[in-house]
mmCIF file of C-alpha atoms in Angstrom:
data_model
loop_
_atom_site.group_PDB
_atom_site.id
_atom_site.type_symbol
_atom_site.label_atom_id
_atom_site.label_comp_id
_atom_site.label_asym_id
_atom_site.label_seq_id
_atom_site.Cartn_x
_atom_site.Cartn_y
_atom_site.Cartn_z
ATOM 1 C CA MET A 13 14.865 -17.337 22.804
ATOM 2 C CA ILE A 14 13.738 -15.129 25.661
ATOM 3 C CA GLU A 15 11.105 -12.540 24.825
ATOM 4 C CA SER A 16 12.356 -9.026 25.483
ATOM 5 C CA SER A 17 11.249 -5.510 24.613
ATOM 6 C CA LEU A 18 14.090 -5.247 22.106
ATOM 7 C CA HIS A 19 13.033 -8.476 20.372
ATOM 8 C CA ARG A 20 9.410 -7.334 20.209
ATOM 9 C CA LEU A 21 10.388 -3.926 18.807
ATOM 10 C CA ALA A 22 12.699 -5.513 16.227
ATOM 11 C CA ILE A 23 9.922 -7.819 15.039
ATOM 12 C CA VAL A 24 7.417 -4.940 14.799
ATOM 13 C CA VAL A 25 9.831 -2.689 12.856
ATOM 14 C CA ALA A 26 11.030 -5.492 10.559
ATOM 15 C CA THR A 27 7.436 -6.517 9.827
ATOM 16 C CA ALA A 28 6.293 -2.941 9.127
ATOM 17 C CA VAL A 29 9.215 -2.442 6.715
ATOM 18 C CA ALA A 30 8.661 -5.838 5.063
ATOM 19 C CA MET A 31 4.967 -5.051 4.625
ATOM 20 C CA GLU A 32 5.837 -2.348 2.092
ATOM 21 C CA ALA A 33 7.529 -4.985 -0.073
ATOM 22 C CA VAL A 34 4.631 -7.415 0.446
ATOM 23 C CA ALA A 35 2.040 -4.715 -0.301
ATOM 24 C CA THR A 36 3.938 -3.608 -3.426
ATOM 25 C CA LEU A 37 4.045 -7.177 -4.757
ATOM 26 C CA VAL A 38 0.386 -7.791 -3.900
ATOM 27 C CA HIS A 39 -0.566 -4.490 -5.526
ATOM 28 C CA ARG A 40 1.378 -5.215 -8.730
ATOM 29 C CA HIS A 41 0.659 -8.906 -9.180
ATOM 30 C CA TRP A 42 -2.687 -9.507 -7.438
ATOM 31 C CA MET A 43 -4.584 -6.208 -7.376
ATOM 32 C CA HIS A 44 -3.600 -5.433 -10.979
ATOM 33 C CA GLY A 45 -4.081 -9.111 -11.852
ATOM 34 C CA PRO A 46 -6.717 -11.548 -10.605
ATOM 35 C CA GLY A 47 -7.891 -9.097 -7.900
ATOM 36 C CA TRP A 48 -8.691 -6.318 -10.380
ATOM 37 C CA GLY A 49 -12.425 -6.853 -9.790
ATOM 38 C CA TRP A 50 -12.007 -5.344 -6.309
ATOM 39 C CA HIS A 51 -9.133 -2.961 -7.057
ATOM 40 C CA GLN A 52 -10.713 -1.316 -10.107
ATOM 41 C CA SER A 53 -13.053 0.575 -7.784
ATOM 42 C CA HIS A 54 -10.005 2.387 -6.406
ATOM 43 C CA HIS A 55 -8.920 3.519 -9.881
ATOM 44 C CA ASP A 56 -12.444 4.614 -10.771
ATOM 45 C CA SER A 57 -13.158 6.598 -7.598
ATOM 46 C CA GLY A 58 -12.396 10.267 -7.072
ATOM 47 C CA PRO A 59 -11.337 12.275 -4.013
ATOM 48 C CA GLY A 60 -13.470 12.049 -0.921
ATOM 49 C CA VAL A 61 -14.937 8.597 -1.623
ATOM 50 C CA ARG A 62 -15.646 6.966 1.741
ATOM 51 C CA TRP A 63 -15.927 3.268 0.819
ATOM 52 C CA GLU A 64 -14.964 1.286 -2.246
ATOM 53 C CA ARG A 65 -14.775 -2.411 -3.063
ATOM 54 C CA ASN A 66 -10.957 -2.144 -2.910
ATOM 55 C CA ASP A 67 -11.262 -1.711 0.884
ATOM 56 C CA LEU A 68 -11.897 -5.449 1.074
ATOM 57 C CA PHE A 69 -8.121 -5.912 0.645
ATOM 58 C CA ALA A 70 -7.518 -3.928 3.839
ATOM 59 C CA LEU A 71 -10.053 -6.117 5.637
ATOM 60 C CA CYS A 72 -8.199 -9.243 4.435
ATOM 61 C CA PHE A 73 -4.876 -7.917 5.772
ATOM 62 C CA ALA A 74 -6.556 -6.880 9.033
ATOM 63 C CA ALA A 75 -8.070 -10.357 9.420
ATOM 64 C CA LEU A 76 -4.611 -11.872 8.915
ATOM 65 C CA ALA A 77 -3.152 -9.561 11.572
ATOM 66 C CA VAL A 78 -5.924 -10.492 14.026
ATOM 67 C CA ALA A 79 -5.321 -14.185 13.333
ATOM 68 C CA LEU A 80 -1.620 -13.642 14.075
ATOM 69 C CA PHE A 81 -2.530 -11.999 17.404
ATOM 70 C CA PHE A 82 -4.483 -15.103 18.429
ATOM 71 C CA ILE A 83 -1.967 -17.630 17.087
ATOM 72 C CA GLY A 84 0.958 -15.726 18.577
ATOM 73 C CA ASP A 85 -0.724 -15.422 21.952
ATOM 74 C CA ALA A 86 -1.637 -19.105 22.048
ATOM 75 C CA PHE A 87 1.334 -20.821 20.402
ATOM 76 C CA TRP A 88 4.380 -18.759 19.431
ATOM 77 C CA TRP A 89 4.858 -15.224 20.779
ATOM 78 C CA PRO A 90 6.756 -13.723 17.763
ATOM 79 C CA LEU A 91 3.654 -14.070 15.574
ATOM 80 C CA TYR A 92 1.778 -11.751 17.921
ATOM 81 C CA TRP A 93 4.366 -9.039 17.243
ATOM 82 C CA VAL A 94 4.253 -9.703 13.502
ATOM 83 C CA GLY A 95 0.536 -8.888 13.791
ATOM 84 C CA VAL A 96 1.430 -5.655 15.591
ATOM 85 C CA GLY A 97 3.872 -4.750 12.791
ATOM 86 C CA MET A 98 1.190 -5.391 10.178
ATOM 87 C CA THR A 99 -1.179 -3.162 12.133
ATOM 88 C CA VAL A 100 1.418 -0.373 12.336
ATOM 89 C CA TYR A 101 1.868 -0.592 8.562
ATOM 90 C CA GLY A 102 -1.900 -0.565 8.066
ATOM 91 C CA LEU A 103 -2.259 2.592 10.160
ATOM 92 C CA ALA A 104 0.523 4.318 8.196
ATOM 93 C CA TYR A 105 -1.177 3.255 4.971
ATOM 94 C CA ALA A 106 -4.539 4.588 6.133
ATOM 95 C CA LEU A 107 -3.070 7.924 7.206
ATOM 96 C CA LEU A 108 -0.828 8.525 4.197
ATOM 97 C CA HIS A 109 -2.565 6.766 1.323
ATOM 98 C CA ASP A 110 -6.240 7.045 2.192
ATOM 99 C CA MET A 111 -6.342 10.310 4.130
ATOM 100 C CA LEU A 112 -3.526 12.429 2.665
ATOM 101 C CA ILE A 113 -3.189 11.198 -0.920
ATOM 102 C CA HIS A 114 -6.797 10.280 -1.714
ATOM 103 C CA GLN A 115 -8.383 12.625 0.822
ATOM 104 C CA ARG A 116 -10.991 10.044 1.764
ATOM 105 C CA LEU A 117 -11.437 12.015 4.949
ATOM 106 C CA PRO A 118 -11.290 15.784 4.671
ATOM 107 C CA VAL A 119 -7.683 16.961 4.932
ATOM 108 C CA ALA A 120 -7.073 20.597 4.122
ATOM 109 C CA TRP A 121 -3.321 20.174 3.544
ATOM 110 C CA THR A 122 -1.543 19.145 0.355
ATOM 111 C CA PRO A 123 2.232 18.663 0.644
ATOM 112 C CA ARG A 124 4.241 20.689 -1.893
ATOM 113 C CA THR A 125 7.775 19.445 -1.180
ATOM 114 C CA GLY A 126 9.609 16.545 0.377
ATOM 115 C CA TYR A 127 8.760 12.899 0.900
ATOM 116 C CA LEU A 128 4.986 13.344 1.153
ATOM 117 C CA ALA A 129 4.817 15.404 -2.051
ATOM 118 C CA ARG A 130 6.888 12.763 -3.866
ATOM 119 C CA LEU A 131 4.642 9.995 -2.540
ATOM 120 C CA ARG A 132 1.533 11.869 -3.647
ATOM 121 C CA GLN A 133 2.973 12.623 -7.096
ATOM 122 C CA ALA A 134 4.082 8.998 -7.607
ATOM 123 C CA HIS A 135 0.626 7.759 -6.712
ATOM 124 C CA ARG A 136 -0.969 10.216 -9.104
ATOM 125 C CA LEU A 137 1.236 8.770 -11.858
ATOM 126 C CA HIS A 138 0.043 5.314 -10.832
ATOM 127 C CA HIS A 139 -3.547 6.479 -11.276
ATOM 128 C CA ALA A 140 -2.765 8.037 -14.667
ATOM 129 C CA VAL A 141 -3.362 4.532 -16.012
ATOM 130 C CA ARG A 142 -7.003 3.728 -15.398
ATOM 131 C CA VAL A 143 -6.867 0.145 -16.639
ATOM 132 C CA ARG A 144 -5.361 -3.030 -15.207
ATOM 133 C CA GLU A 145 -2.230 -3.138 -17.387
ATOM 134 C CA GLY A 146 0.515 -0.576 -17.817
ATOM 135 C CA ALA A 147 0.465 1.083 -14.391
ATOM 136 C CA VAL A 148 3.667 2.259 -12.682
ATOM 137 C CA SER A 149 4.691 2.856 -9.055
ATOM 138 C CA PHE A 150 3.001 0.163 -6.999
ATOM 139 C CA GLY A 151 4.379 1.075 -3.573
ATOM 140 C CA PHE A 152 2.190 2.674 -0.939
ATOM 141 C CA LEU A 153 4.691 4.241 1.464
ATOM 142 C CA TYR A 154 7.785 4.295 -0.762
ATOM 143 C CA ALA A 155 8.041 5.921 -4.155
ATOM 144 C CA PRO A 156 11.022 5.917 -6.480
ATOM 145 C CA PRO A 157 12.079 9.330 -7.830
ATOM 146 C CA VAL A 158 9.140 10.810 -9.721
ATOM 147 C CA GLN A 159 11.216 11.521 -12.854
ATOM 148 C CA ARG A 160 12.051 7.813 -13.135
ATOM 149 C CA ILE A 161 8.373 6.848 -12.734
ATOM 150 C CA ALA A 162 7.271 9.422 -15.321
ATOM 151 C CA GLU A 163 9.893 8.146 -17.784
ATOM 152 C CA ARG A 164 8.670 4.556 -17.332
ATOM 153 C CA LEU A 165 5.130 5.736 -17.984
ATOM 154 C CA ARG A 166 6.218 7.624 -21.133
ATOM 155 C CA SER A 167 8.251 4.601 -22.268
ATOM 156 C CA ARG A 168 5.209 2.352 -21.909
ATOM 157 C CA ASP A 169 3.176 4.846 -23.929
ATOM 158 C CA ARG A 170 5.808 4.761 -26.705
ATOM 159 C CA HIS A 171 6.206 0.958 -26.565
ATOM 160 C CA PRO A 172 2.874 -0.489 -25.403
ATOM 161 C CA THR A 173 3.950 -4.099 -25.963
ATOM 162 C CA ALA A 174 7.026 -3.715 -23.685
ATOM 163 C CA ARG A 175 5.092 -4.191 -20.444
#
């Protein structure tokens, strides 16, 4: 296959979109599972916290992206562009999740309507559960309708064994 701008762009976009699914699965099954020792710091911290143990996950993903840059450059060019797609996702995550939702850097704006408000509200519902089990809404850049998330949270409260 000949490398072209269209191929590179397709790989970057596909990777960035796929990263939301990967991040959601990692968040649900690893961060709220065996990786809770790192992730708990994120559930315990408040607005404006600069660094938390949970940031080690971002460093792991960044290290993987850097490795893909080197491997892709040396052996198989598509992997380089997968690394770019992971980096694009990581930047979107940092801007939306860390800066806007958690206000880890001072942001004077809070969205009241639309996609960003829904994302913020869904993440707040995720943080309503401060323990490893029973959380809802594990996505970072996609959130189901807030009413559906809130109902799942209420349902878990009514039926704690149905997790």
